[in-house]
mmCIF file of C-alpha atoms and ligand atoms in Angstrom:
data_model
loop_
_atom_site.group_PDB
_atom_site.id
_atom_site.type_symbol
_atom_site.label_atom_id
_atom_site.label_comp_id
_atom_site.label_asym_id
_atom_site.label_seq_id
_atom_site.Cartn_x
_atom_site.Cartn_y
_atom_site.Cartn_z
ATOM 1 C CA UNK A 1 20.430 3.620 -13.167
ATOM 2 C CA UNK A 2 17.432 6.240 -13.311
ATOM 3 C CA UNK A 3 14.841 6.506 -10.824
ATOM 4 C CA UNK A 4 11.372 7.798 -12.510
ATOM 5 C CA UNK A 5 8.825 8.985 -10.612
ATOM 6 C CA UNK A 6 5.097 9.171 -11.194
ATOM 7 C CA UNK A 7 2.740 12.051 -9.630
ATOM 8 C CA UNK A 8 1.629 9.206 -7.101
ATOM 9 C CA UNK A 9 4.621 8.791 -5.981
ATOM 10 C CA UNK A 10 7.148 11.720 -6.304
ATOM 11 C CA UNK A 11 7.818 11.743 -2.271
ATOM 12 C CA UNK A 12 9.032 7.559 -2.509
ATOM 13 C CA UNK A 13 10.765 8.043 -5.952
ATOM 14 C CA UNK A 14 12.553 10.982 -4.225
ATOM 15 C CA UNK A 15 13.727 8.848 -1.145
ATOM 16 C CA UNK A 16 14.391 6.168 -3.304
ATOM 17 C CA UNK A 17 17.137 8.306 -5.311
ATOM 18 C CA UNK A 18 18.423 9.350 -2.380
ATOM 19 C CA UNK A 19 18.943 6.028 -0.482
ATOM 20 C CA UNK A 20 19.951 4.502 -3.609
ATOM 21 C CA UNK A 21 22.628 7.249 -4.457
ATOM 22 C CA UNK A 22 20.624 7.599 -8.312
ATOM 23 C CA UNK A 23 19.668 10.366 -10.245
ATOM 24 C CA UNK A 24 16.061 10.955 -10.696
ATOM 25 C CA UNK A 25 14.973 11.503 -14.104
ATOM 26 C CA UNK A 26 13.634 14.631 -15.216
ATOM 27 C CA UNK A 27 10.096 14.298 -16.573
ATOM 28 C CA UNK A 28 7.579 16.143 -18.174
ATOM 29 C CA UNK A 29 3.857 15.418 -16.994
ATOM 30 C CA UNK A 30 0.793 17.386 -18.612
ATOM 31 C CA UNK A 31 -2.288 17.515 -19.744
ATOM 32 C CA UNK A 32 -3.681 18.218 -23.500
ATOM 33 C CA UNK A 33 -6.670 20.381 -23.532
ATOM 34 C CA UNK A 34 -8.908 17.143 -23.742
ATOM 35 C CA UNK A 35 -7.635 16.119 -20.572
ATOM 36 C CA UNK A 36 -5.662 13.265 -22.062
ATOM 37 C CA UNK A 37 -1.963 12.671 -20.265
ATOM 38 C CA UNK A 38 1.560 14.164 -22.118
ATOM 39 C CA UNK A 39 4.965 11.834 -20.940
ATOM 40 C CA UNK A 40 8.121 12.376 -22.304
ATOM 41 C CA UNK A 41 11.253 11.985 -20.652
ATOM 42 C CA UNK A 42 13.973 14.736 -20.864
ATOM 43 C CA UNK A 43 17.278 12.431 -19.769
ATOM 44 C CA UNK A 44 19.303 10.328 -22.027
ATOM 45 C CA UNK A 45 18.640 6.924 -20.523
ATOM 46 C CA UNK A 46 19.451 5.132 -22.954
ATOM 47 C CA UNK A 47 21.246 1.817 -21.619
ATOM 48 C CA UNK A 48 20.283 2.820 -18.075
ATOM 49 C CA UNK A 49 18.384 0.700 -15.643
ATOM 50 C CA UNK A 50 15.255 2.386 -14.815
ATOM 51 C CA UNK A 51 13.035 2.127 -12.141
ATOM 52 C CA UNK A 52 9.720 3.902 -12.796
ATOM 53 C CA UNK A 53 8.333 4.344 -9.364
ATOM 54 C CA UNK A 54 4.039 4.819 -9.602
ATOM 55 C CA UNK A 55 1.155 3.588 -7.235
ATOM 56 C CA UNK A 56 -1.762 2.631 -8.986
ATOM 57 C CA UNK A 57 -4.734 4.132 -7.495
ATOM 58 C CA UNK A 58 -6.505 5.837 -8.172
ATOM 59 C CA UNK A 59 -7.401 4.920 -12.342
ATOM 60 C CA UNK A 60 -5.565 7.688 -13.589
ATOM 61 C CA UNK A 61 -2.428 7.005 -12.242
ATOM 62 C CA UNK A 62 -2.296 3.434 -14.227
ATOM 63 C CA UNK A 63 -2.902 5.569 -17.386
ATOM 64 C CA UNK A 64 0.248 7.566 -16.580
ATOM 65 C CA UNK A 65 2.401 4.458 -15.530
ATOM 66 C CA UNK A 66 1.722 2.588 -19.091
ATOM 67 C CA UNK A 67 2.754 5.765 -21.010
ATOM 68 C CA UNK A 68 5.952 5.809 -18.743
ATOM 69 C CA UNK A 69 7.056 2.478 -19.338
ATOM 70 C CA UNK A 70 6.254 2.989 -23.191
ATOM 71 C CA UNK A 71 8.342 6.934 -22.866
ATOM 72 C CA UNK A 72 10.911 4.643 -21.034
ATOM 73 C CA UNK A 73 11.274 1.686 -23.195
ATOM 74 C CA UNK A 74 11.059 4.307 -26.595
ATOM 75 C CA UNK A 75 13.962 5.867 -24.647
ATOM 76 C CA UNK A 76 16.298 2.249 -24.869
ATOM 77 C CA UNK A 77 16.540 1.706 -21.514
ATOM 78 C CA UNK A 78 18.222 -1.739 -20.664
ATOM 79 C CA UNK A 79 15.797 -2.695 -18.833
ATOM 80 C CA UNK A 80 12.125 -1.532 -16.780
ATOM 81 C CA UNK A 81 11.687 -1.988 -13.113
ATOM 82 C CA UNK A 82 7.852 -0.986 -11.846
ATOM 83 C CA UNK A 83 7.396 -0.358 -8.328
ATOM 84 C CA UNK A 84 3.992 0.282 -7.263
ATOM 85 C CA UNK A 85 3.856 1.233 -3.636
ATOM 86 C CA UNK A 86 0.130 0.433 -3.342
ATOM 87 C CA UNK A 87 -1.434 -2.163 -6.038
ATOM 88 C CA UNK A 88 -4.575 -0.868 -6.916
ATOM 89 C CA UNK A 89 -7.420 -3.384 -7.895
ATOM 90 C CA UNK A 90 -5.632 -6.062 -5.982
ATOM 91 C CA UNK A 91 -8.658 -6.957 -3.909
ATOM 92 C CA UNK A 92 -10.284 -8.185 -6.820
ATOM 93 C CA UNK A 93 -8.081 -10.675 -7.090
ATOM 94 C CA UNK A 94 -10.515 -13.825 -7.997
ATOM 95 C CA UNK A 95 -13.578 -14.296 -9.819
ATOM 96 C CA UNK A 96 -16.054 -13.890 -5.931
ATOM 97 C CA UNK A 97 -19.331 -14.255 -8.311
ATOM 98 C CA UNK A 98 -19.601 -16.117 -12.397
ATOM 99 C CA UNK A 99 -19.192 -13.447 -14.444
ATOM 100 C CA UNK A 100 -16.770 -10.821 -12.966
ATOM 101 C CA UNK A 101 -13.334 -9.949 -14.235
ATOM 102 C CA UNK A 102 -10.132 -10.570 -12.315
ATOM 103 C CA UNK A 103 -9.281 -7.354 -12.399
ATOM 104 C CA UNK A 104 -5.765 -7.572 -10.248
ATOM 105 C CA UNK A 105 -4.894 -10.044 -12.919
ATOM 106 C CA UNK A 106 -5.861 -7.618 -15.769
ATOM 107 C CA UNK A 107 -4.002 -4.658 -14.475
ATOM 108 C CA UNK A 108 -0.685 -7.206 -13.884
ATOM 109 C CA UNK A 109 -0.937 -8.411 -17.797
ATOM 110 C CA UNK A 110 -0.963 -4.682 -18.824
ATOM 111 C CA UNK A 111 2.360 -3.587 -16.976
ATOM 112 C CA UNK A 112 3.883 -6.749 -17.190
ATOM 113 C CA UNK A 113 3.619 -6.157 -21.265
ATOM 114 C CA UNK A 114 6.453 -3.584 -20.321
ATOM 115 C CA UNK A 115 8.408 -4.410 -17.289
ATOM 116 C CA UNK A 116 11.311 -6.458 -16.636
ATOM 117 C CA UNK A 117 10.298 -6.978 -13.184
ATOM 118 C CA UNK A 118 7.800 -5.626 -11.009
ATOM 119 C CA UNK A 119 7.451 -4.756 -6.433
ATOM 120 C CA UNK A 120 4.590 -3.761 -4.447
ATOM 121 C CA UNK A 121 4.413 -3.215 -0.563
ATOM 122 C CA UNK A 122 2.174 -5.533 1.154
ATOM 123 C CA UNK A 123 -0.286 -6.748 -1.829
ATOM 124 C CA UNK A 124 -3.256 -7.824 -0.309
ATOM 125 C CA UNK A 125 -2.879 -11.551 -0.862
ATOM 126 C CA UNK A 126 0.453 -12.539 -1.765
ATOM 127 C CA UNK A 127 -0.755 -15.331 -4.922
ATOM 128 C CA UNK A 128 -1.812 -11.676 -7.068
ATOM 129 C CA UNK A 129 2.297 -11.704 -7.754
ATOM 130 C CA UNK A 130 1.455 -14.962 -9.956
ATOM 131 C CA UNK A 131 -0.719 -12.785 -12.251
ATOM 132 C CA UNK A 132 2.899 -10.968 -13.699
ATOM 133 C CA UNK A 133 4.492 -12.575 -16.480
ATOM 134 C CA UNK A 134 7.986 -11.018 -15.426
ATOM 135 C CA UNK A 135 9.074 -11.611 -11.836
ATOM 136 C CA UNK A 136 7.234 -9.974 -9.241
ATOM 137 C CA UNK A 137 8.296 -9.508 -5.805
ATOM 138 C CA UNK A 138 6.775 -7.557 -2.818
ATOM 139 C CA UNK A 139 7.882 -6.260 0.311
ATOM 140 C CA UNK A 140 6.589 -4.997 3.613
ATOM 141 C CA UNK A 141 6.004 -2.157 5.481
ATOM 142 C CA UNK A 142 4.950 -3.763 8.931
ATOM 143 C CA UNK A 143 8.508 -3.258 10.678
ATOM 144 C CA UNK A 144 8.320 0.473 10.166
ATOM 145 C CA UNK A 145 4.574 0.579 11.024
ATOM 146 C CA UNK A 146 6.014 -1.270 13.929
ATOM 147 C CA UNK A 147 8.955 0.617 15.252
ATOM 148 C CA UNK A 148 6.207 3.800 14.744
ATOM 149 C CA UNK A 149 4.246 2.152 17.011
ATOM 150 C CA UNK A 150 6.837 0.852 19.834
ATOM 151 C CA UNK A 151 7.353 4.450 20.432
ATOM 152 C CA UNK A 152 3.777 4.498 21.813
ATOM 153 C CA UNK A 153 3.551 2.017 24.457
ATOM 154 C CA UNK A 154 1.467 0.055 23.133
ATOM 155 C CA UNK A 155 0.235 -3.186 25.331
ATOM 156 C CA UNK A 156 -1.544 -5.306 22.458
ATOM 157 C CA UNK A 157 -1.477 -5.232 18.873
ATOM 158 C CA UNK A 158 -4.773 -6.184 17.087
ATOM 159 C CA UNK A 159 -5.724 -7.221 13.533
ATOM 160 C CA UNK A 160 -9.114 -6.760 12.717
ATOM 161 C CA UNK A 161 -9.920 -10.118 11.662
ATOM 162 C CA UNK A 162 -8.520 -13.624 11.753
ATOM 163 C CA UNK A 163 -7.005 -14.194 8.380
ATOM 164 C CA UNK A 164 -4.988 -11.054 9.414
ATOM 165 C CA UNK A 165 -3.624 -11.936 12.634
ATOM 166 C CA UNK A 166 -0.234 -13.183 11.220
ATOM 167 C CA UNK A 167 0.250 -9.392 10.326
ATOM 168 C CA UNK A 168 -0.675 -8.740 14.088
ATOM 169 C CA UNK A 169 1.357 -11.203 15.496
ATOM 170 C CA UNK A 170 5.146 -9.900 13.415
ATOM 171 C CA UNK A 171 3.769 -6.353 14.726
ATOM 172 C CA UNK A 172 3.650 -7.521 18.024
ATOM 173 C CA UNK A 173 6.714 -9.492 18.004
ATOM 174 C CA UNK A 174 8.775 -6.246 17.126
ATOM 175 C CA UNK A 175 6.459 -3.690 19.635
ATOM 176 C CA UNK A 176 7.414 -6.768 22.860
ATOM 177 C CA UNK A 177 3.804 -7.247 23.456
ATOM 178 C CA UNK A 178 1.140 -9.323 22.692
ATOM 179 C CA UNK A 179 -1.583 -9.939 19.813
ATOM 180 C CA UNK A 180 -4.670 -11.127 19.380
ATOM 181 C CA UNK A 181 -8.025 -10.264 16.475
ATOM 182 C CA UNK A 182 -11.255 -9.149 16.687
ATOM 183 C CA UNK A 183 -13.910 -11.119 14.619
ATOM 184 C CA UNK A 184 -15.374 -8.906 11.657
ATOM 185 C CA UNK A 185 -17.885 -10.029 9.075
ATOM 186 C CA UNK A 186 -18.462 -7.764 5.998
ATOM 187 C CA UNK A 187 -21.852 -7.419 5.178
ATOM 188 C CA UNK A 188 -21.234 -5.314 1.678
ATOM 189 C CA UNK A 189 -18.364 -2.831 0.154
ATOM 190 C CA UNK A 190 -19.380 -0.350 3.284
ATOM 191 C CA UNK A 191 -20.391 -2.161 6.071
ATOM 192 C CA UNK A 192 -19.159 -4.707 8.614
ATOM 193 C CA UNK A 193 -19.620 -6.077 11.847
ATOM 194 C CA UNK A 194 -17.141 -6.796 14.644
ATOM 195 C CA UNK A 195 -18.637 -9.469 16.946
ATOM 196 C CA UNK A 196 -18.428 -9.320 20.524
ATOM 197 C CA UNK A 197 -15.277 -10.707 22.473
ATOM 198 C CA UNK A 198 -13.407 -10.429 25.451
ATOM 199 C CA UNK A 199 -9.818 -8.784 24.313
ATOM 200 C CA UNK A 200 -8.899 -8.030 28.058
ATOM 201 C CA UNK A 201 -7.811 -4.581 26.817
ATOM 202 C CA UNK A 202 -9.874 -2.437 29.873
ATOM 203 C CA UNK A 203 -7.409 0.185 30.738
ATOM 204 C CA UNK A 204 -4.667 -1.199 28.047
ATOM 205 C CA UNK A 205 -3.195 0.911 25.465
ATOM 206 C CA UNK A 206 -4.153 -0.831 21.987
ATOM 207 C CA UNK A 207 -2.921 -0.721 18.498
ATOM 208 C CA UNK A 208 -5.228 -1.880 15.799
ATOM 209 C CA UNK A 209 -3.043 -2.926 12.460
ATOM 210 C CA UNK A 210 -4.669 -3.632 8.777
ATOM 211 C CA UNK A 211 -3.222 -3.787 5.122
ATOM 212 C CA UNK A 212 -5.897 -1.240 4.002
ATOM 213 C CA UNK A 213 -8.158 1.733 5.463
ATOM 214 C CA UNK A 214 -10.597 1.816 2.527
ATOM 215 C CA UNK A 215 -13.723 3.349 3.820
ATOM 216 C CA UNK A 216 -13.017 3.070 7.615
ATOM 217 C CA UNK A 217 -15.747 1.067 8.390
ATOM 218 C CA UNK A 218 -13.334 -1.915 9.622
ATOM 219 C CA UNK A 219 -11.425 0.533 11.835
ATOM 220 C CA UNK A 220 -14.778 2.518 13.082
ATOM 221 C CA UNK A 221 -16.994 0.064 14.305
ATOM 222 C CA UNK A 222 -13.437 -1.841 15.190
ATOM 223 C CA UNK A 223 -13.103 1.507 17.425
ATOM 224 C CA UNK A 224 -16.443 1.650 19.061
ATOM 225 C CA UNK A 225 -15.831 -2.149 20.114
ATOM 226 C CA UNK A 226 -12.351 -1.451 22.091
ATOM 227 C CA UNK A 227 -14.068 1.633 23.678
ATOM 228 C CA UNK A 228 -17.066 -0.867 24.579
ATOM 229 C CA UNK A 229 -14.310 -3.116 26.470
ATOM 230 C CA UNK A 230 -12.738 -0.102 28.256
ATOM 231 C CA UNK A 231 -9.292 0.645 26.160
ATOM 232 C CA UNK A 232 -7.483 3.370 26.975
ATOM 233 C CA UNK A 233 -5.455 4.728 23.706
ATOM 234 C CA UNK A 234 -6.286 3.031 20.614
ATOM 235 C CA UNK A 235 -4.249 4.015 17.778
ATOM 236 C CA UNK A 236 -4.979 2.637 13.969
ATOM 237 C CA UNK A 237 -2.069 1.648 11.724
ATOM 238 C CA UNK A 238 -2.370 0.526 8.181
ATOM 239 C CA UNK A 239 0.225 0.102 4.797
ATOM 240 C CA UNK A 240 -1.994 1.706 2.588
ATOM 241 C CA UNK A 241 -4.290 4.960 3.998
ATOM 242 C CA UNK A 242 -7.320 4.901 0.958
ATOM 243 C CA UNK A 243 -9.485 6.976 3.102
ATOM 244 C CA UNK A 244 -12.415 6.797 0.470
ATOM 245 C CA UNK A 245 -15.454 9.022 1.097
ATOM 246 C CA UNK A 246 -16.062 10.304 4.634
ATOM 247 C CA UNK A 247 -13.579 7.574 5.900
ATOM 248 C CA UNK A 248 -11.723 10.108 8.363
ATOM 249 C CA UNK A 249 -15.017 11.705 9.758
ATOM 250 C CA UNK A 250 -16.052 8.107 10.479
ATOM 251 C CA UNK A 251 -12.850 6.945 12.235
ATOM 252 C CA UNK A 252 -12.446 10.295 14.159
ATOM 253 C CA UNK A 253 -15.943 10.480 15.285
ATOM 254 C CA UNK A 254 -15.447 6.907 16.371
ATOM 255 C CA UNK A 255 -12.486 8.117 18.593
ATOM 256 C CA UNK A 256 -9.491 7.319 17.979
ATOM 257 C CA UNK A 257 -6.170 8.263 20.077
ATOM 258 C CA UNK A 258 -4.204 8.365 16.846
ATOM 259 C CA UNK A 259 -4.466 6.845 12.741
ATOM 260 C CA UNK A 260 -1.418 6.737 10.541
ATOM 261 C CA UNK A 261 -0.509 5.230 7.835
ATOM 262 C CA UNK A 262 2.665 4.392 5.144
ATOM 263 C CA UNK A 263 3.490 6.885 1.914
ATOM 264 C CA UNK A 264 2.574 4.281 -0.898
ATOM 265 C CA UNK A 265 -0.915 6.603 -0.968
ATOM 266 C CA UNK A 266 0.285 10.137 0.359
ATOM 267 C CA UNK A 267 -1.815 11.509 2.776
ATOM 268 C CA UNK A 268 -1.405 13.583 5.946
ATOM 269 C CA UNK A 269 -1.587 10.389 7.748
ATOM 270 C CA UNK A 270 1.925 9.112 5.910
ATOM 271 C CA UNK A 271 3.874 9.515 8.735
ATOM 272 C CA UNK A 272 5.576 6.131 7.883
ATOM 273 C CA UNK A 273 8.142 5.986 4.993
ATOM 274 C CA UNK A 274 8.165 2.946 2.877
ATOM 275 C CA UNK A 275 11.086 3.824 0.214
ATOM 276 C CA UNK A 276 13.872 1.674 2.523
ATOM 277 C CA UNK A 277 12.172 -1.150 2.602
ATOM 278 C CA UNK A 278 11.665 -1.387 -1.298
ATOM 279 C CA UNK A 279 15.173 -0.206 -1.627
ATOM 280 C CA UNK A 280 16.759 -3.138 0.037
ATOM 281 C CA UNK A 281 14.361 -5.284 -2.604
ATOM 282 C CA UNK A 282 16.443 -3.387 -4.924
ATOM 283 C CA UNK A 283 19.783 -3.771 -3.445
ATOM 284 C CA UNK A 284 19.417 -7.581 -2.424
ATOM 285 C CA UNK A 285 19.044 -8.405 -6.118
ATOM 286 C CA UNK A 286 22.248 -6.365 -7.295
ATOM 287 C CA UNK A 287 24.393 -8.527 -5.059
HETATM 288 C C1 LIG B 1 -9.967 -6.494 4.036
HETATM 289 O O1 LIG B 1 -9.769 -7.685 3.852
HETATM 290 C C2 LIG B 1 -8.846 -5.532 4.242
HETATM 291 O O2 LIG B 1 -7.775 -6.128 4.916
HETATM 292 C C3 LIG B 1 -9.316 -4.306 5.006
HETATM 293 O O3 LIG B 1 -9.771 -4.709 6.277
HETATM 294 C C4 LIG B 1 -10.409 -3.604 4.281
HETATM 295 O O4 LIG B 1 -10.027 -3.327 2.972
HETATM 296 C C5 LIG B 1 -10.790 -2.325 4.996
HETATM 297 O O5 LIG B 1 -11.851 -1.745 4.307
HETATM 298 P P1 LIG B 1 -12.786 -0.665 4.974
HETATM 299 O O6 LIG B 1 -11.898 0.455 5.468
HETATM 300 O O7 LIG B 1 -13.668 -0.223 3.836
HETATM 301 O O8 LIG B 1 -13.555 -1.317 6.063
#
């Protein structure tokens, strides 16, 4: 087995090796003067499982995970595994409006063209592992994000909305507290609204938990709601740390006690590592 890893995601591909006991594969990653990418692998992996390790955010980075799998499959491996920490385009994941593409289905036709199998941590909706035409499996990062969090003392775990308070309520489970959701309503790509609700969390230590930080506008005005109601330490958690445009400014000027996120977009928020929880994906299906 070879482990590959894409400029997204040296750090995972790197803890992947390790925990797997695998070599990682020596590649070569540049750019031609026009800007277009150069791939070519330098190990003979020929015969060799391969698992080609690349989130795909932001566009670029799905550019350099086709040419991989083609380097890789040019290279006779016996057989492709994709992992993409984050999914990128996998909010887009039906047709909202007539007319618009499905664009996580589009981006899981393309790598599925050269991939055994693909895994993702904590898709956005679960059904966008239908769009693959190999098998696709994903896995989660909430019990790290939670044991990160139990070291806090946290007294309730929130998800920002209702169709995410299932997340909130596992987090919880693990932390020993309780859960509950505050009511958001997205008005556009930027803005939303949390409506008013008692949380009884005056004086309480709370932990806010989402799949995505995109451009902190859940999290903010999230933020500004729990300070309303009296929290003491709010700290925000998510799986994948986006942090598009003045996301950061937006959440720290909103005050927050503490944000982190997982590695499957580096950042320096990626205090939580995600490369165990994909490798015992890879190890259940071994045995
Ligand atoms: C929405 O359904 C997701 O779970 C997140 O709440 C959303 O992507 C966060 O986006 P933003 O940071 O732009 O508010």
């Amino acid at each position: 087995m070879y482990i590959v890893g894409g400029s997204a995601s040296k750090t995972i591909a790197e803890d992947l090796a390790k925990i797997l006991n695998q070599p990682l594969a020596n590649v070569t990653i540049k750019r031609f003067p026009d800007d277009e990418l150069y791939i070519r692998i330098l190990d003979k992996i020929a015969g060799e499982e391969v698992i080609i390790v690349q989130t795909t955010y932001p566009d670029q980075n799905i550019i350099e995970l086709l040419l991989l799998q083609d380097a890789v499959r040019e290279a006779k491996a016996k057989s492709i595994t994709v992992v993409a920490p984050y999914f990128g385009y996998g909010r887009q994941d039906k047709k909202f409006q007539e007319g618009e593409a499905i664009s996580a289905r589009a981006i899981a036709k393309l790598i599925s063209t050269n991939a055994e199998r693909f895994i993702t941590v904590d898709p956005h909706k679960d059904h966008v592992l239908n769009f693959f035409t190999s098998p696709a499996q994903s896995c989660s990062a909430l019990t790290e994000i939670a044991a990160y969090i139990k070291t806090k003392h946290i007294d309730v775990v929130l998800a920002p909305d209702k169709g995410a308070a299932e997340r909130a309520k596992n987090v919880a489970k693990i932390v020993g507290c309780r859960y509950d959701h505050l009511d958001k309503t997205r008005i556009d790509g930027e803005t939303v609204t949390i409506q008013s609700k008692n949380l009884d969390v005056e004086k309480k230590n709370v932990a806010i938990i989402d799949d995505i930080i995109s451009t902190g506008g859940t999290m903010a005005q999230s933020v500004k709601e729990l300070k309303k109601q009296g929290a003491n330490k709010i700290i925000l958690a998510c799986t994948h740390g986006l942090f598009v445009g003045t996301a950061k400014e937006k959440i720290s000027s909103a005050g927050c006690t503490e944000l982190v996120s997982t590695d499957t977009i580096a950042s320096e928020f990626s205090n939580v590592h995600v490369a165990s929880s994909i490798a015992d994906v890879i190890m259940k299906s071994k045995k």
